[in-house]
Amino acid sequence: EAQVTQNPRYLITVTGKKLTVTCSQNMNHEYMSWYRQDPGLGLRQIYYSMNVEVTDKGDVPEGYKVSRKEKRNFPLILESPSPNQTSLYFCASSRSGPPLHFGNGTRLTVT
Amino acid sequence: RKEVEQDPGPFNVPEGATVAFNCTYSNSASQSFFWYRQDCRKEPKLLMSVYSSGNEDGRFTAQLNRASQYISLLIRDSKLSDSATYLCVVNGEAGTALIFGKGTTLSVSS
């Protein structure tokens, strides 16, 4: 089954404790992207990657890092999470551009 | 400057009603347009792409007006299952960088 898999689905952590949210796709897609969704603000792009070893900042990259060492994986790293990073996160992929296939989401709470 | 704007709603309609959503975009160079559907904070799912000539998929019709820079989504014969948030999506300045509208909420009641 073609899918984008994110883990974990839910995460509660404390300020400053490094965490990684994993994203994996099995469709051999070149393009992958991370979004956060907050009430009243809609979906905002954090980082995207056009292919292996190619990553670019989206609209809200501050406080996040990504890597693309393999085509299928695109982890999102929060080196020092803060409460304003409490949000619903989505990973998405596509062959070369839209449309996007989204993962199920990761609900992160930073206290 | 808001790049993609949608009326947030909510639109509350009875079953069987016809409802239309509009979405305006600011980048005249945008080439790709989509409508996504999102249920209860689940992942967005592609509803349909929007083509220049307009396109239809069952009860759903999408149209693009490049001159006025808006796209629309028409839902005919609304079903309870159509209740969701509809996201307008437009490609941004960087080609594949997509810009999402904040969504329009539709509630269909019996």
Tab-separated table of N, CA and C in Angstrom, chain B residues 40-101:
chain	number	residue	atom	x	y	z
B	40	CYS	N	-11.561	16.712	10.570
B	40	CYS	CA	-11.251	16.685	12.001
B	40	CYS	C	-9.769	16.574	12.318
B	41	ARG	N	-8.943	17.479	11.759
B	41	ARG	CA	-7.513	17.520	12.056
B	41	ARG	C	-6.780	16.252	11.618
B	42	LYS	N	-7.384	15.509	10.718
B	42	LYS	CA	-6.662	14.411	10.083
B	42	LYS	C	-5.844	14.981	8.939
B	43	GLU	N	-5.138	14.120	8.228
B	43	GLU	CA	-4.299	14.620	7.157
B	43	GLU	C	-5.145	15.124	5.994
B	44	PRO	N	-4.693	16.188	5.345
B	44	PRO	CA	-5.390	16.656	4.145
B	44	PRO	C	-5.306	15.604	3.044
B	45	LYS	N	-6.373	15.518	2.287
B	45	LYS	CA	-6.384	14.580	1.157
B	45	LYS	C	-6.803	15.337	-0.093
B	46	LEU	N	-6.151	15.030	-1.192
B	46	LEU	CA	-6.454	15.709	-2.443
B	46	LEU	C	-7.892	15.419	-2.858
B	47	LEU	N	-8.658	16.476	-3.084
B	47	LEU	CA	-10.007	16.334	-3.589
B	47	LEU	C	-9.990	16.386	-5.112
B	48	MET	N	-9.410	17.453	-5.636
B	48	MET	CA	-9.279	17.563	-7.075
B	48	MET	C	-8.308	18.657	-7.465
B	49	SER	N	-7.687	18.461	-8.605
B	49	SER	CA	-6.887	19.527	-9.200
B	49	SER	C	-7.833	20.479	-9.915
B	50	VAL	N	-7.367	21.680	-10.181
B	50	VAL	CA	-8.180	22.667	-10.871
B	50	VAL	C	-7.505	23.011	-12.182
B	51	TYR	N	-8.205	22.814	-13.270
B	51	TYR	CA	-7.636	23.066	-14.589
B	51	TYR	C	-8.217	24.339	-15.176
B	52	SER	N	-7.481	24.897	-16.100
B	52	SER	CA	-7.847	26.196	-16.671
B	52	SER	C	-9.253	26.202	-17.258
B	53	SER	N	-9.625	25.078	-17.858
B	53	SER	CA	-10.924	25.013	-18.528
B	53	SER	C	-12.044	24.634	-17.573
B	54	GLY	N	-11.691	24.434	-16.307
B	54	GLY	CA	-12.685	23.961	-15.352
B	54	GLY	C	-12.816	22.457	-15.438
B	55	ASN	N	-13.152	21.826	-14.353
B	55	ASN	CA	-13.286	20.380	-14.375
B	55	ASN	C	-14.291	19.919	-13.334
B	56	GLU	N	-14.820	18.753	-13.604
B	56	GLU	CA	-15.902	18.213	-12.782
B	56	GLU	C	-15.557	16.797	-12.370
B	57	ASP	N	-15.936	16.462	-11.136
B	57	ASP	CA	-15.751	15.094	-10.652
B	57	ASP	C	-16.979	14.742	-9.838
B	58	GLY	N	-17.925	14.116	-10.480
B	58	GLY	CA	-19.166	13.774	-9.797
B	58	GLY	C	-19.918	15.027	-9.385
B	59	ARG	N	-20.154	15.176	-8.099
B	59	ARG	CA	-20.913	16.321	-7.599
B	59	ARG	C	-20.043	17.558	-7.405
B	60	PHE	N	-18.770	17.443	-7.679
B	60	PHE	CA	-17.819	18.527	-7.432
B	60	PHE	C	-17.362	19.165	-8.752
B	61	THR	N	-17.396	20.496	-8.772
B	61	THR	CA	-16.923	21.232	-9.940
B	61	THR	C	-15.939	22.294	-9.487
B	62	ALA	N	-14.790	22.319	-10.141
B	62	ALA	CA	-13.774	23.323	-9.816
B	62	ALA	C	-13.583	24.231	-11.018
B	63	GLN	N	-13.375	25.505	-10.740
B	63	GLN	CA	-13.138	26.459	-11.825
B	63	GLN	C	-12.013	27.404	-11.443
B	64	LEU	N	-11.340	27.885	-12.481
B	64	LEU	CA	-10.220	28.804	-12.306
B	64	LEU	C	-10.499	30.062	-13.119
B	65	ASN	N	-10.317	31.194	-12.490
B	65	ASN	CA	-10.426	32.477	-13.180
B	65	ASN	C	-9.091	33.194	-13.012
B	66	ARG	N	-8.236	33.078	-14.040
B	66	ARG	CA	-6.886	33.661	-13.944
B	66	ARG	C	-6.926	35.181	-13.930
B	67	ALA	N	-7.834	35.763	-14.657
B	67	ALA	CA	-7.898	37.227	-14.738
B	67	ALA	C	-8.183	37.840	-13.373
B	68	SER	N	-9.081	37.194	-12.633
B	68	SER	CA	-9.438	37.703	-11.317
B	68	SER	C	-8.691	36.996	-10.197
B	69	GLN	N	-7.894	36.024	-10.574
B	69	GLN	CA	-7.056	35.283	-9.636
B	69	GLN	C	-7.873	34.639	-8.517
B	70	TYR	N	-8.850	33.858	-8.934
B	70	TYR	CA	-9.556	33.068	-7.926
B	70	TYR	C	-9.922	31.716	-8.497
B	71	ILE	N	-10.084	30.783	-7.581
B	71	ILE	CA	-10.597	29.470	-7.939
B	71	ILE	C	-11.830	29.199	-7.092
B	72	SER	N	-12.663	28.332	-7.595
B	72	SER	CA	-13.898	28.044	-6.890
B	72	SER	C	-14.142	26.542	-6.843
B	73	LEU	N	-14.930	26.157	-5.869
B	73	LEU	CA	-15.350	24.763	-5.728
B	73	LEU	C	-16.849	24.759	-5.499
B	74	LEU	N	-17.558	24.031	-6.337
B	74	LEU	CA	-19.007	23.921	-6.223
B	74	LEU	C	-19.346	22.489	-5.848
B	75	ILE	N	-20.146	22.343	-4.813
B	75	ILE	CA	-20.608	21.010	-4.396
B	75	ILE	C	-22.116	20.969	-4.572
B	76	ARG	N	-22.565	20.058	-5.389
B	76	ARG	CA	-24.005	19.894	-5.611
B	76	ARG	C	-24.535	18.744	-4.761
B	77	ASP	N	-25.821	18.818	-4.428
B	77	ASP	CA	-26.480	17.725	-3.696
B	77	ASP	C	-25.642	17.307	-2.482
B	78	SER	N	-25.392	18.236	-1.593
B	78	SER	CA	-24.519	17.998	-0.440
B	78	SER	C	-24.959	16.788	0.372
B	79	LYS	N	-23.966	16.027	0.823
B	79	LYS	CA	-24.188	14.872	1.683
B	79	LYS	C	-23.621	15.166	3.068
B	80	LEU	N	-24.125	14.430	4.054
B	80	LEU	CA	-23.585	14.578	5.415
B	80	LEU	C	-22.079	14.337	5.414
B	81	SER	N	-21.646	13.406	4.580
B	81	SER	CA	-20.230	13.043	4.527
B	81	SER	C	-19.356	14.125	3.897
B	82	ASP	N	-19.968	15.151	3.340
B	82	ASP	CA	-19.182	16.259	2.784
B	82	ASP	C	-18.713	17.223	3.873
B	83	SER	N	-19.220	17.059	5.079
B	83	SER	CA	-18.809	17.926	6.184
B	83	SER	C	-17.321	17.769	6.426
B	84	ALA	N	-16.610	18.865	6.302
B	84	ALA	CA	-15.145	18.838	6.398
B	84	ALA	C	-14.637	20.263	6.218
B	85	THR	N	-13.333	20.411	6.272
B	85	THR	CA	-12.704	21.677	5.927
B	85	THR	C	-12.062	21.533	4.557
B	86	TYR	N	-12.311	22.500	3.698
B	86	TYR	CA	-11.806	22.451	2.323
B	86	TYR	C	-10.678	23.472	2.175
B	87	LEU	N	-9.536	22.976	1.779
B	87	LEU	CA	-8.333	23.795	1.670
B	87	LEU	C	-8.033	24.119	0.220
B	88	CYS	N	-7.844	25.374	-0.032
B	88	CYS	CA	-7.411	25.840	-1.351
B	88	CYS	C	-5.890	25.856	-1.359
B	89	VAL	N	-5.287	25.316	-2.395
B	89	VAL	CA	-3.829	25.193	-2.439
B	89	VAL	C	-3.318	25.704	-3.776
B	90	VAL	N	-2.304	26.544	-3.707
B	90	VAL	CA	-1.750	27.179	-4.906
B	90	VAL	C	-0.235	27.069	-4.847
B	91	ASN	N	0.403	26.846	-5.974
B	91	ASN	CA	1.865	26.809	-5.906
B	91	ASN	C	2.389	28.236	-5.784
B	92	GLY	N	3.483	28.385	-5.016
B	92	GLY	CA	4.010	29.702	-4.683
B	92	GLY	C	5.158	30.107	-5.580
B	93	GLU	N	5.922	31.027	-5.119
B	93	GLU	CA	6.992	31.609	-5.911
B	93	GLU	C	8.040	30.599	-6.337
B	94	ALA	N	8.309	29.614	-5.484
B	94	ALA	CA	9.429	28.712	-5.748
B	94	ALA	C	9.022	27.501	-6.572
B	95	GLY	N	7.950	27.567	-7.274
B	95	GLY	CA	7.544	26.444	-8.123
B	95	GLY	C	6.811	25.393	-7.347
B	96	THR	N	7.545	24.520	-6.709
B	96	THR	CA	6.882	23.448	-5.985
B	96	THR	C	6.540	23.821	-4.550
B	97	ALA	N	6.818	25.027	-4.105
B	97	ALA	CA	6.450	25.449	-2.756
B	97	ALA	C	4.961	25.760	-2.757
B	98	LEU	N	4.175	24.940	-2.101
B	98	LEU	CA	2.730	25.120	-2.087
B	98	LEU	C	2.303	26.053	-0.976
B	99	ILE	N	1.315	26.877	-1.274
B	99	ILE	CA	0.734	27.768	-0.289
B	99	ILE	C	-0.684	27.292	-0.016
B	100	PHE	N	-0.967	27.058	1.245
B	100	PHE	CA	-2.287	26.589	1.642
B	100	PHE	C	-3.130	27.737	2.172
B	101	GLY	N	-4.383	27.766	1.775
B	101	GLY	CA	-5.325	28.630	2.444
B	101	GLY	C	-5.654	28.067	3.814
